[in-house]
Coordinates of C-alpha atoms and ligand atoms in Angstrom, one line a residue:
Chain A
X1 CA 0.0 0.0 0.0
X2 CA 1.0 3.5 -0.8
X3 CA 1.1 4.6 2.9
X4 CA 3.4 1.6 3.8
X5 CA 5.8 1.4 0.8
X6 CA 5.3 4.5 -1.3
X7 CA 3.9 2.6 -4.3
X8 CA 0.4 3.5 -5.5
X9 CA -2.0 0.6 -5.9
X10 CA -4.2 -0.1 -8.9
X11 CA -7.1 1.3 -6.9
X12 CA -5.2 4.5 -6.2
X13 CA -4.3 4.9 -9.9
X14 CA -7.9 4.1 -11.0
X15 CA -9.0 7.3 -9.2
X16 CA -6.8 9.6 -11.2
X17 CA -6.8 7.8 -14.7
X18 CA -8.4 9.6 -17.6
X19 CA -11.1 7.7 -19.4
X20 CA -10.2 5.3 -22.2
X21 CA -12.0 7.7 -24.6
X22 CA -10.0 10.7 -23.4
X23 CA -6.7 8.7 -23.6
X24 CA -7.6 7.8 -27.2
X25 CA -8.1 11.4 -28.1
X26 CA -4.6 12.6 -27.5
X27 CA -2.1 13.7 -24.8
X28 CA -3.4 14.2 -21.3
X29 CA -2.0 14.8 -17.8
X30 CA -2.2 12.3 -14.9
X31 CA -1.7 13.7 -11.4
X32 CA -0.5 10.8 -9.2
X33 CA -1.0 12.8 -6.0
X34 CA -3.2 11.0 -3.6
X35 CA -2.7 12.6 -0.2
X36 CA -4.2 15.8 1.3
X37 CA -1.1 17.9 1.7
X38 CA -0.9 21.7 1.8
X39 CA 0.4 22.2 -1.7
X40 CA -0.9 23.8 -4.9
X41 CA 1.7 24.9 -7.5
X42 CA 0.0 22.6 -10.0
X43 CA -3.1 24.7 -9.9
X44 CA -1.2 27.9 -10.6
X45 CA 0.9 26.2 -13.3
X46 CA -1.8 25.1 -15.7
X47 CA -2.5 27.8 -18.4
X48 CA -5.9 26.3 -19.1
X49 CA -7.0 26.2 -15.4
X50 CA -7.6 22.5 -15.9
X51 CA -6.3 21.7 -12.4
X52 CA -8.4 22.8 -9.4
X53 CA -8.7 22.4 -5.7
X54 CA -12.4 23.1 -5.0
X55 CA -12.1 23.6 -1.2
X56 CA -8.6 24.4 -0.1
X57 CA -4.9 24.0 -0.7
X58 CA -5.2 20.7 1.2
X59 CA -7.3 19.1 -1.5
X60 CA -5.8 16.6 -3.9
X61 CA -5.6 18.1 -7.4
X62 CA -8.6 17.6 -9.6
X63 CA -7.7 17.4 -13.2
X64 CA -10.4 18.2 -15.7
X65 CA -9.1 15.8 -18.4
X66 CA -11.5 17.2 -21.0
X67 CA -10.0 20.7 -20.6
X68 CA -6.4 19.5 -20.3
X69 CA -4.6 19.5 -23.7
X70 CA -1.5 17.6 -22.4
X71 CA 0.8 20.6 -22.9
X72 CA 3.0 19.3 -20.0
X73 CA 3.6 22.7 -18.3
X74 CA 2.5 21.2 -15.0
X75 CA 4.9 18.3 -15.2
X76 CA 8.0 20.4 -14.5
X77 CA 6.3 22.6 -11.9
X78 CA 5.0 20.1 -9.4
X79 CA 7.5 19.9 -6.4
X80 CA 6.3 16.3 -5.8
X81 CA 7.2 15.2 -9.3
X82 CA 3.8 13.6 -9.3
X83 CA 2.4 14.7 -12.6
X84 CA 2.9 12.9 -15.9
X85 CA 1.6 13.3 -19.4
X86 CA 0.7 10.3 -21.5
X87 CA 0.0 10.5 -25.3
X88 CA -1.6 7.2 -26.5
X89 CA -2.0 8.6 -30.0
X90 CA 1.8 9.1 -30.6
X91 CA 2.1 6.3 -33.1
X92 CA 0.6 2.9 -34.0
X93 CA 3.0 1.1 -31.7
X94 CA 4.3 3.7 -29.2
X95 CA 2.9 6.1 -26.6
X96 CA 4.8 9.1 -25.5
X97 CA 5.3 9.5 -21.7
X98 CA 6.5 12.8 -20.3
X99 CA 8.4 12.3 -17.1
X100 CA 9.8 14.9 -14.6
X101 CA 13.6 14.3 -14.0
X102 CA 16.0 15.9 -11.6
X103 CA 19.2 13.8 -11.9
X104 CA 22.4 14.4 -13.8
X105 CA 23.4 13.5 -16.4
X106 CA 20.3 14.2 -18.4
X107 CA 19.9 12.0 -21.5
X108 CA 20.0 13.5 -25.0
X109 CA 17.4 13.3 -27.6
X110 CA 17.7 10.1 -29.6
X111 CA 19.5 8.2 -26.8
X112 CA 18.0 5.1 -25.2
X113 CA 17.3 5.3 -21.5
X114 CA 16.4 2.5 -19.1
X115 CA 12.8 3.0 -18.0
X116 CA 11.7 2.3 -14.4
X117 CA 8.3 1.6 -13.0
X118 CA 6.7 3.0 -9.8
X119 CA 8.7 0.4 -7.7
X120 CA 12.0 1.4 -9.4
X121 CA 12.2 -1.9 -11.4
X122 CA 13.7 -1.8 -14.9
X123 CA 11.2 -2.0 -17.7
X124 CA 13.4 -2.0 -20.7
X125 CA 15.2 0.6 -22.9
X126 CA 13.2 3.4 -24.6
X127 CA 14.1 6.2 -27.0
X128 CA 14.2 9.8 -25.6
X129 CA 12.1 11.8 -28.0
X130 CA 12.4 15.2 -26.4
X131 CA 14.2 16.9 -23.5
X132 CA 12.9 20.2 -22.1
X133 CA 14.9 22.1 -19.4
X134 CA 12.9 23.7 -16.6
X135 CA 15.1 26.7 -16.9
X136 CA 17.8 28.1 -14.6
X137 CA 15.6 28.6 -11.6
X138 CA 13.2 25.7 -11.8
X139 CA 15.8 23.2 -13.0
X140 CA 13.4 20.2 -13.3
X141 CA 13.7 18.6 -16.8
X142 CA 10.8 17.1 -18.6
X143 CA 11.8 14.0 -20.6
X144 CA 9.6 12.6 -23.3
X145 CA 10.0 8.8 -23.7
X146 CA 8.7 6.6 -26.5
X147 CA 7.2 3.6 -24.7
X148 CA 5.3 0.6 -26.1
X149 CA 1.6 1.2 -25.4
X150 CA 1.2 -1.7 -23.0
X151 CA 3.9 -0.1 -20.8
X152 CA 2.7 3.5 -21.0
X153 CA 0.9 3.3 -17.6
X154 CA 3.9 1.5 -16.0
X155 CA 7.0 3.5 -16.9
X156 CA 7.3 6.5 -14.6
X157 CA 11.1 7.3 -14.3
X158 CA 14.4 6.6 -16.1
X159 CA 17.5 5.2 -14.6
X160 CA 20.3 7.8 -14.2
X161 CA 23.2 7.4 -16.6
X162 CA 24.2 4.5 -18.9
X163 CA 22.2 6.0 -21.8
X164 CA 23.1 4.5 -25.1
Chain B
X1 CA 25.9 48.2 25.3
X2 CA 24.0 48.0 22.1
X3 CA 20.5 49.5 22.1
X4 CA 17.9 48.4 19.6
X5 CA 14.1 48.4 19.4
X6 CA 13.7 44.8 18.2
X7 CA 16.2 42.0 18.5
X8 CA 15.7 38.9 16.4
X9 CA 17.6 35.8 17.5
X10 CA 18.2 33.5 14.5
X11 CA 18.3 34.3 10.8
X12 CA 16.3 31.3 9.5
X13 CA 13.1 31.8 7.6
X14 CA 11.2 32.8 10.7
X15 CA 13.8 35.3 11.9
X16 CA 14.3 36.9 8.5
X17 CA 10.5 37.3 8.0
X18 CA 10.1 38.7 11.5
X19 CA 12.7 41.3 10.8
X20 CA 11.2 42.3 7.5
X21 CA 7.7 42.6 8.9
X22 CA 8.8 44.6 11.9
X23 CA 10.8 46.9 9.6
X24 CA 7.8 47.3 7.3
X25 CA 6.0 49.1 10.1
X26 CA 9.0 51.3 10.8
X27 CA 10.7 49.5 13.7
X28 CA 14.5 49.3 13.9
X29 CA 15.7 45.7 14.0
X30 CA 18.9 43.8 14.8
X31 CA 19.2 40.1 13.7
X32 CA 21.8 37.9 15.4
X33 CA 22.7 34.7 13.5
X34 CA 25.3 32.3 14.7
X35 CA 26.2 30.9 11.3
X36 CA 28.2 32.9 8.7
X37 CA 25.3 32.5 6.3
X38 CA 21.8 33.3 7.3
X39 CA 18.9 31.3 6.0
X40 CA 18.7 28.5 8.6
X41 CA 17.5 25.2 7.3
X42 CA 16.7 26.8 4.0
X43 CA 20.4 27.1 3.0
X44 CA 20.6 23.3 2.7
X45 CA 17.3 22.6 0.9
X46 CA 17.8 22.0 -2.8
X47 CA 14.3 20.7 -3.4
X48 CA 11.2 22.6 -4.4
X49 CA 9.0 23.6 -1.6
X50 CA 5.4 22.8 -0.9
X51 CA 2.8 25.2 0.4
X52 CA 1.0 27.9 -1.5
X53 CA 2.4 30.6 -3.8
X54 CA 2.1 33.0 -0.9
X55 CA 5.0 31.1 0.8
X56 CA 6.9 30.7 -2.5
X57 CA 5.9 27.1 -3.1
X58 CA 7.5 25.6 -6.2
X59 CA 10.7 27.6 -5.5
X60 CA 13.7 25.7 -4.0
X61 CA 14.5 26.2 -0.3
X62 CA 17.9 27.9 -0.8
X63 CA 16.4 30.2 -3.4
X64 CA 13.8 31.3 -0.9
X65 CA 16.5 31.9 1.7
X66 CA 18.6 34.0 -0.8
X67 CA 15.5 36.0 -1.7
X68 CA 14.7 36.8 2.0
X69 CA 18.3 37.6 2.7
X70 CA 18.6 40.1 -0.2
X71 CA 15.5 41.9 1.1
X72 CA 16.9 42.0 4.6
X73 CA 20.3 43.4 3.3
X74 CA 18.5 46.1 1.3
X75 CA 16.4 47.1 4.2
X76 CA 17.7 50.2 6.0
X77 CA 15.9 49.5 9.2
X78 CA 17.6 46.1 9.6
X79 CA 21.1 45.4 10.9
X80 CA 22.4 41.9 10.4
X81 CA 25.1 40.4 12.6
X82 CA 26.4 37.1 11.4
X83 CA 28.8 34.8 13.3
X84 CA 26.9 36.0 16.3
X85 CA 25.7 33.5 18.9
X86 CA 23.2 34.7 21.4
X87 CA 24.3 33.2 24.7
X88 CA 21.9 34.4 27.3
X89 CA 18.7 36.4 28.0
X90 CA 18.5 37.8 31.5
X91 CA 15.5 38.9 33.6
X92 CA 16.3 42.6 33.2
X93 CA 16.0 42.1 29.5
X94 CA 19.7 42.3 28.8
X95 CA 20.9 39.9 26.0
X96 CA 24.5 38.7 25.8
X97 CA 26.1 37.4 22.6
X98 CA 29.4 36.6 21.1
X99 CA 30.0 38.9 18.1
X100 CA 33.3 39.0 16.2
X101 CA 34.9 37.0 18.9
X102 CA 33.8 39.5 21.6
X103 CA 31.3 39.4 24.3
X104 CA 28.6 42.1 23.5
X105 CA 25.6 43.1 25.6
X106 CA 22.4 44.2 23.9
X107 CA 19.4 46.0 25.4
X108 CA 16.4 45.4 23.1
X109 CA 12.9 46.7 23.8
X110 CA 11.4 43.6 22.3
X111 CA 13.0 40.2 21.5
X112 CA 11.9 37.6 19.0
X113 CA 13.4 34.2 19.5
X114 CA 13.6 32.2 16.2
X115 CA 16.3 29.7 17.0
X116 CA 14.8 26.8 15.1
X117 CA 15.4 23.2 16.2
X118 CA 18.1 20.6 16.9
X119 CA 18.2 17.1 15.6
X120 CA 17.3 14.1 17.8
X121 CA 19.6 11.1 18.1
X122 CA 18.7 7.4 18.4
X123 CA 20.2 4.9 20.9
X124 CA 21.4 1.6 19.4
X125 CA 24.6 -0.5 19.8
X126 CA 27.4 0.9 17.7
X127 CA 25.8 4.3 17.3
X128 CA 29.1 5.9 18.3
X129 CA 31.0 4.5 15.3
X130 CA 32.3 7.1 12.8
X131 CA 30.0 7.2 9.9
X132 CA 26.8 7.8 11.8
X133 CA 25.4 11.3 11.1
X134 CA 22.3 13.3 11.6
X135 CA 20.5 14.2 8.4
X136 CA 21.4 17.9 8.9
X137 CA 25.1 17.2 8.9
X138 CA 24.8 15.1 5.8
X139 CA 22.9 17.8 4.0
X140 CA 25.5 20.4 5.0
X141 CA 28.4 18.3 3.7
X142 CA 26.6 17.6 0.5
X143 CA 24.7 20.8 -0.4
X144 CA 26.8 23.5 1.3
X145 CA 30.3 22.1 1.2
X146 CA 29.8 20.1 -2.0
X147 CA 31.3 16.9 -0.6
X148 CA 30.0 13.4 -1.5
X149 CA 29.3 12.2 2.0
X150 CA 29.1 8.4 1.4
X151 CA 29.0 5.6 -1.2
X152 CA 26.1 3.8 0.3
X153 CA 23.7 5.0 2.9
X154 CA 21.1 3.5 5.2
X155 CA 18.6 6.1 6.1
X156 CA 16.7 5.8 9.3
X157 CA 13.3 7.7 9.3
X158 CA 10.7 8.1 6.6
X159 CA 9.4 11.5 7.6
X160 CA 9.9 14.3 5.1
X161 CA 13.5 14.9 6.1
X162 CA 14.5 11.3 5.7
X163 CA 12.6 11.1 2.3
X164 CA 14.0 14.3 1.0
X165 CA 17.6 13.8 2.1
X166 CA 17.6 10.3 0.6
X167 CA 16.5 11.9 -2.7
X168 CA 19.2 14.6 -2.5
X169 CA 21.9 11.9 -1.7
X170 CA 20.7 9.9 -4.7
X171 CA 21.0 13.1 -6.8
X172 CA 24.6 13.4 -5.6
X173 CA 25.3 9.9 -6.9
X174 CA 25.1 8.1 -3.6
X175 CA 23.5 4.7 -3.4
X176 CA 20.7 4.4 -0.8
X177 CA 20.4 0.9 0.6
X178 CA 17.0 1.6 2.1
X179 CA 14.9 4.0 4.1
X180 CA 13.7 2.3 7.3
X181 CA 10.9 3.5 9.5
X182 CA 9.7 2.1 12.8
X183 CA 6.1 3.2 12.4
X184 CA 3.8 1.1 10.2
X185 CA 3.1 4.2 8.0
X186 CA 5.3 6.6 6.1
X187 CA 5.2 9.9 8.0
X188 CA 6.4 12.3 5.3
X189 CA 4.5 13.3 2.1
X190 CA 3.7 10.3 0.0
X191 CA 4.7 12.1 -3.2
X192 CA 8.3 12.3 -1.8
X193 CA 8.2 8.6 -0.9
X194 CA 6.9 7.6 -4.3
X195 CA 9.7 9.7 -6.0
X196 CA 12.3 7.8 -3.9
X197 CA 10.8 4.4 -4.5
X198 CA 10.6 5.0 -8.3
X199 CA 14.3 5.9 -8.3
X200 CA 15.0 2.5 -6.8
X201 CA 15.1 3.3 -3.1
X202 CA 13.1 0.9 -1.0
X203 CA 11.1 2.3 1.9
X204 CA 10.7 -0.3 4.7
X205 CA 8.1 0.6 7.3
X206 CA 7.8 -1.3 10.6
X207 CA 11.6 -1.8 10.5
X208 CA 14.2 -0.7 13.0
X209 CA 18.0 -0.8 13.3
X210 CA 19.3 -3.3 15.8
X211 CA 22.9 -2.4 15.6
X212 CA 25.6 -0.8 13.5
X213 CA 28.9 -2.7 13.0
X214 CA 32.4 -2.1 11.7
X215 CA 36.0 -2.1 12.7
X216 CA 37.1 1.5 12.6
X217 CA 34.0 3.0 11.1
X218 CA 30.5 1.9 9.9
X219 CA 30.6 -1.1 7.5
X220 CA 27.0 -2.1 7.8
X221 CA 23.9 -2.4 10.0
X222 CA 21.6 -5.2 11.1
X223 CA 17.9 -4.2 10.6
X224 CA 14.8 -6.2 11.4
X225 CA 11.0 -6.0 11.1
X226 CA 9.2 -5.0 14.3
X227 CA 5.8 -6.0 15.5
X228 CA 3.0 -3.6 16.7
X229 CA 4.7 -3.4 20.1
X230 CA 7.9 -2.2 18.5
X231 CA 9.6 -5.6 19.3
X232 CA 12.0 -7.0 16.7
X233 CA 10.6 -10.2 15.0
X234 CA 13.2 -13.0 15.2
X235 CA 14.2 -14.3 11.8
X236 CA 13.5 -11.0 10.0
X237 CA 17.1 -9.7 10.5
X238 CA 18.8 -8.3 7.4
X239 CA 22.5 -7.4 7.0
X240 CA 22.7 -4.0 5.2
X241 CA 26.2 -3.1 3.9
X242 CA 26.7 0.7 4.0
X243 CA 29.4 3.2 4.9
X244 CA 27.1 5.8 6.4
X245 CA 24.0 5.6 8.5
X246 CA 22.0 8.7 8.4
X247 CA 19.5 9.5 11.2
X248 CA 16.4 11.5 10.4
X249 CA 14.4 10.7 13.4
X250 CA 13.1 14.1 14.2
X251 CA 13.9 17.5 15.5
X252 CA 13.2 19.1 18.8
X253 CA 12.7 22.8 19.4
X254 CA 15.9 24.7 20.4
X255 CA 14.5 26.5 23.5
X256 CA 17.5 27.2 25.8
X257 CA 16.9 30.9 25.5
X258 CA 13.2 30.6 26.3
X259 CA 14.0 28.7 29.5
X260 CA 16.7 31.2 30.4
X261 CA 14.4 34.1 29.9
X262 CA 11.9 32.5 32.3
X263 CA 9.2 31.8 29.7
X264 CA 6.6 29.4 30.9
X265 CA 7.2 26.1 29.0
X266 CA 5.1 23.0 28.4
X267 CA 5.9 19.5 27.0
X268 CA 3.7 19.0 24.0
X269 CA 4.3 15.8 22.1
X270 CA 2.6 17.0 19.0
X271 CA 5.0 20.0 18.8
X272 CA 8.0 17.7 19.3
X273 CA 9.2 18.7 22.8
X274 CA 9.1 21.5 25.3
X275 CA 7.7 24.7 23.8
X276 CA 7.0 28.1 25.2
X277 CA 3.4 29.0 26.0
X278 CA 2.3 31.8 23.6
X279 CA -0.7 33.9 22.9
X280 CA -2.4 34.4 19.5
X281 CA 0.3 37.0 18.7
X282 CA 3.2 34.7 19.6
X283 CA 4.1 36.6 22.7
X284 CA 5.4 34.3 25.5
X285 CA 4.5 34.6 29.1
X286 CA 7.4 37.0 29.5
X287 CA 6.1 40.4 28.2
X288 CA 8.1 41.6 25.2
X289 CA 9.5 38.2 24.3
X290 CA 8.1 36.6 21.2
X291 CA 8.8 33.3 19.4
X292 CA 8.4 32.2 15.8
X293 CA 9.2 29.1 13.7
X294 CA 10.4 25.7 14.8
X295 CA 11.4 26.9 18.3
X296 CA 7.7 27.1 19.1
X297 CA 6.9 23.6 17.6
X298 CA 8.4 21.7 14.7
X299 CA 6.5 22.5 11.6
X300 CA 7.5 23.8 8.1
X301 CA 9.3 26.7 6.6
X302 CA 6.1 27.9 5.1
X303 CA 4.5 28.3 8.6
X304 CA 7.8 29.5 10.1
X305 CA 7.8 32.4 7.6
X306 CA 4.2 33.4 8.4
X307 CA 4.8 33.0 12.2
X308 CA 7.9 35.2 11.8
X309 CA 5.8 37.8 10.0
X310 CA 3.1 37.7 12.8
X311 CA 5.7 38.0 15.6
X312 CA 7.5 40.8 13.8
X313 CA 4.2 42.7 13.2
X314 CA 3.1 42.1 16.8
X315 CA 6.4 43.2 18.3
X316 CA 6.5 46.4 16.2
X317 CA 2.8 47.1 16.9
X318 CA 3.4 46.8 20.6
X319 CA 6.0 49.6 20.3
X320 CA 3.4 51.8 18.7
X321 CA 4.3 51.3 15.0
X322 CA 1.7 50.8 12.3
X323 CA -1.4 51.6 14.4
X324 CA -3.5 51.8 11.2
X325 CA -2.4 48.8 9.3
X326 CA -1.0 46.3 11.9
X327 CA -4.3 44.8 13.0
X328 CA -5.3 44.0 9.4
X329 CA -1.9 42.5 8.6
X330 CA -1.9 40.4 11.8
X331 CA -5.3 39.0 11.0
X332 CA -4.2 38.1 7.5
X333 CA -1.1 36.3 8.9
X334 CA -3.3 34.3 11.3
X335 CA -5.7 33.4 8.5
X336 CA -2.7 32.2 6.4
X337 CA -1.5 30.0 9.3
X338 CA -5.0 28.5 9.7
X339 CA -5.1 27.7 6.0
X340 CA -1.7 26.0 6.1
X341 CA -2.7 23.9 9.1
X342 CA -6.3 23.1 7.9
X343 CA -5.7 19.7 6.3
X344 CA -5.1 16.3 7.7
X345 CA -1.3 16.8 7.7
X346 CA -1.9 19.8 10.0
X347 CA -3.9 17.8 12.5
X348 CA -0.9 17.1 14.7
X349 CA 0.0 20.8 14.8
X350 CA -3.6 21.8 15.5
X351 CA -3.8 19.4 18.4
X352 CA -0.5 20.7 19.8
X353 CA -1.5 24.3 19.5
X354 CA -4.9 23.6 21.2
X355 CA -2.9 22.2 24.1
X356 CA -0.8 25.3 24.2
X357 CA -3.9 27.5 24.2
X358 CA -5.5 25.4 27.0
X359 CA -2.4 26.0 29.1
X360 CA -3.4 29.7 29.2
X361 CA -1.7 30.9 26.1
X362 CA -4.3 32.4 23.7
X363 CA -5.9 35.6 24.9
Ligands
FAD401 C1 15.5 18.1 5.0 C2 14.5 19.2 5.3 C3 13.5 19.4 4.3 C4 12.5 20.4 4.6 N1 11.6 20.6 3.6 C5 10.6 21.5 3.8 C6 9.6 21.8 2.7 O1 9.6 21.2 1.7 N2 8.7 22.8 3.0 C7 8.7 23.5 4.1 O2 7.9 24.4 4.3 N3 9.6 23.2 5.1 C8 10.6 22.3 5.0 N4 11.5 22.0 6.0 C9 11.3 22.6 7.3 C10 11.9 24.0 7.4 O3 13.2 24.0 6.8 C11 12.0 24.4 8.8 O4 10.7 24.2 9.4 C12 12.3 25.9 8.9 O5 13.6 26.1 8.4 C13 12.2 26.5 10.3 O6 12.5 27.8 10.3 P1 13.1 28.5 11.5 O7 13.5 29.9 11.1 O8 12.2 28.4 12.7 O9 14.4 27.7 12.0 P2 15.8 27.4 11.3 O10 15.6 27.4 9.8 O11 16.4 26.2 11.9 O12 16.7 28.7 11.6 C14 17.1 29.0 12.9 C15 18.3 29.9 12.8 O13 18.7 30.3 14.1 C16 20.1 30.3 14.3 N5 20.4 30.2 15.7 C17 20.0 29.1 16.6 N6 20.4 29.4 17.8 C18 21.0 30.6 17.8 C19 21.6 31.5 18.8 N7 21.7 31.1 20.1 N8 22.1 32.7 18.4 C20 22.1 33.1 17.1 N9 21.5 32.3 16.1 C21 21.0 31.1 16.4 C22 20.5 29.0 13.5 O14 21.8 29.1 13.1 C23 19.6 29.1 12.3 O15 20.1 29.9 11.2 C24 12.5 21.1 5.8 C25 13.5 20.8 6.7 C26 14.5 19.9 6.5 C27 15.6 19.7 7.5
SF4_402 S1 -0.8 19.2 -19.2 FE1 -1.1 21.4 -19.6 S2 -3.3 21.6 -19.9 FE2 -3.0 19.6 -18.9 S3 -3.1 20.0 -16.7 FE3 -1.0 20.1 -17.2 S4 -0.6 22.3 -17.6 FE4 -2.8 22.0 -17.7
SF4_403 S1 1.9 20.5 -7.1 FE1 2.2 18.2 -7.3 S2 2.5 17.5 -5.2 FE2 1.6 19.6 -5.1 S3 -0.7 19.2 -5.0 FE3 -0.1 19.5 -7.2 S4 0.2 17.4 -7.9 FE4 0.3 17.3 -5.7

């Protein structure tokens, strides 16, 4: 369970998953943030106001998946590195997964990086499609990874270094 | 003897915000900070902070510290003494400190104590071996001195500090064998825990350290699962090889000066130790002495900054500054504190503060 080992369960994830229809319609953000903590940079980050906290800063973020266009701005702004963007329409075979990343070295576009799941287990090697720097002050990178569709909801990190 | 309207002891987020708030109403302030670099705990925090935009959430801790420090340096009402340790507060209101290697006496009209907290230690066999550090020391080595403090670390404690320092160690290229936690639940924010776990750092709750071993320094530790009475379960022992054991088992308020000044104190578990009894404006039972930040109960930088602001406003207002605007500003600060503490994570703090109020604090 999340509270014992830090790994969200299927039930946890089901609560924040966009609908299959929405996933089939293009990139969309998934906020894997399940605890009522006093935090809200995600709300301020979204240019479309798609993330809200109806009652207070202690709410968990509510993402309006219909309004979200998957731009990924929130991914690099969340201090908990808890928001990801998944694009199931990237190609026939691959989904694109946008992952926040704060380690060095940062992989380069075109390199292969080892993907990790929510337990830190290796899931295979995936091509880095895009790397966006969070800028001098923010520093969090957003890495776009080409992941086979059946692993798009598993891969949530990359292993530091050893890129090929 | 140095005369000043308001003396702030400690240049962490609480102290810096207290000084800025008092000055904004027109009071003259002196900050004494024992370190050569003000900012307190913020100096070591390379991660992005939580809280709301009002408390600079999303910025990294050290950036918030630098920003506050620049404001303080640019403020003509504020004098900042670094390398200055406040040693004593006497009943006649005289404060003594060591400043530039000399003993200096200060006579402030109001004093705000914002000395923060000290790390707790944990008793276990072998805990005197070289290679066992508090999380604060590890952070200083790594984030301030730029030294890689270990090859492989066992972290003890899954509160926010244990979770965050593990992440920072991993960022510095250090391997984390595991984060162990005696309680059955992770105490820190789960987003921090998930971030660690997905980087390959296991979090083991209901686990404790039985002993550390090594010839001249730490070479490893024996850990074991514990039952609901905190007793080790035989047969669950694991041998963890590591060259550093990092303890992140909590902080306790650094209250020596409050005791010395004669403030009424109470042991409040929820606030992590003995804390001074205060009223709604953060004034202690000794008139003219205020407290703000972790010294009045271990909390967060976000709340420390707002408490600092409230104490600074209140101290300045009590000297007659800001008659017009002070009440409004004080009310806003109190509302901000309520908002920060409103959620389930704030429950412990709310309970602690209720106990303080029940002891005769709140007016
Ligand atoms: C690893 C870690 C991660 C954290 N992450 C977060 C986070 O994400 N968000 C958040 O809001 N908070 C966070 N915090 C908590 C936050 O840093 C503290 O709550 C906050 O710094 C408390 O502020 P303070 O001013 O009360 O005390 P401190 O920051 O401890 O400052 C006290 C200052 O007083 C000085 N001092 C002490 N005694 C004397 C004396 N006798 N004379 C002169 N000077 C003295 C000290 O040198 C120090 O500079 C974190 C803390 C740690 C350790
Ligand atoms: S991906 Fe873009 S539109 Fe969607 S929630 Fe994040 S910031 Fe808003
Ligand atoms: S910014 Fe991140 S951690 Fe904070 S509430 Fe939003 S999703 Fe959760």
